[in-house]
Amino acid sequence: MTSTISNNPSDVAKGKRDAARWAVASNTGLLLMKIVVGALTGSVGVLAEIVNSGADLVGSLIVYLSVRVSDEPPDETHAYGHGKIENLSGIATATLILTGGCYAIWQAVRQLIRPQPLQHLNWALGTMAVSAVVNFTVSQYLLRRGRDLDSPALTADGHHLKTDVVTSIGVVAGLALVRLTGFAQWDSLAALGVAFLILYVGYSLARDAVFTLSDRVLPPTEVAILENVLRSNKEVLDFHKLRTRKSGSHRHADVHVMIADTHTFVEAHRLTEDLEDQMRDALPNLHPIIHMEPYEDEVAHQKAYHAMENKSP
């Protein structure tokens, strides 16, 4: 497997922090700009975008804090490290997004029932266009760094900002229709579309975070890579009980490996070290644990165990 992920933990941690800082800076600038334009225009579409950008900023701050903590080494209270903090940040971000989406729907419905005239439409159109360009640029950067650094927090933030590009375009379309037709409700309808898309993004982020927090297995392609490493070693006669999970950007795998009964304890230990090194080379940030078993003895043990099971009432 070819990977661009660095094997140097300090480089990975620094890369995550730098990317998160860019997200915080861009979201801060966009939020301030939208607040000013929203106050000038009275557009509920821009208001929905203010709520969205506010959630973006808080989410990016959570991501920044989480990537700082998640790469801390294991300690006495967290023997397996702090990787799941990245996934917990996804839950927090999703909660903010869902709350903001519900608020935007409420405002859009209220404005749809009692529409208010909009002011300074050119400012609103220009702001949303700038927002779309900035969010697209930053989202591509976060997605690339999230992939390179194997960071679920950065990847989630990147997908979120990429969706914001669509929401900004939706607001632009609504405002443009208001300007062309004079029908103010187009702004509210666009805001509703944006709000429902916000809810979908929040749901998706929460779902992915819950999958990881519940120790879902690694993707089939990654499991296959580990299986190929084991099968390619001539000293491995068989293996079973391969279990995998992920914690933040850290992968964990444990497996029972069966080798010839004639191996000495020292030889079995050497083979364990070699296999664990090969597995780590195949998948970045992998923490493997291998339990060695003598082949013939284990087969006999399994036969005896199943025979006892069949006899039991």
Coordinates of C-alpha atoms in Angstrom, one line a residue, residues 25-26 114 183 201 273 299 302:
A25 CA -8.7 31.6 10.4
S26 CA -10.9 31.2 7.3
R114 CA -44.0 37.3 6.8
F183 CA -40.4 37.9 -5.0
V201 CA -24.1 17.1 6.9
E273 CA 8.5 -9.1 15.6
V299 CA -5.7 -28.0 15.7
Q302 CA -9.8 -27.1 18.6

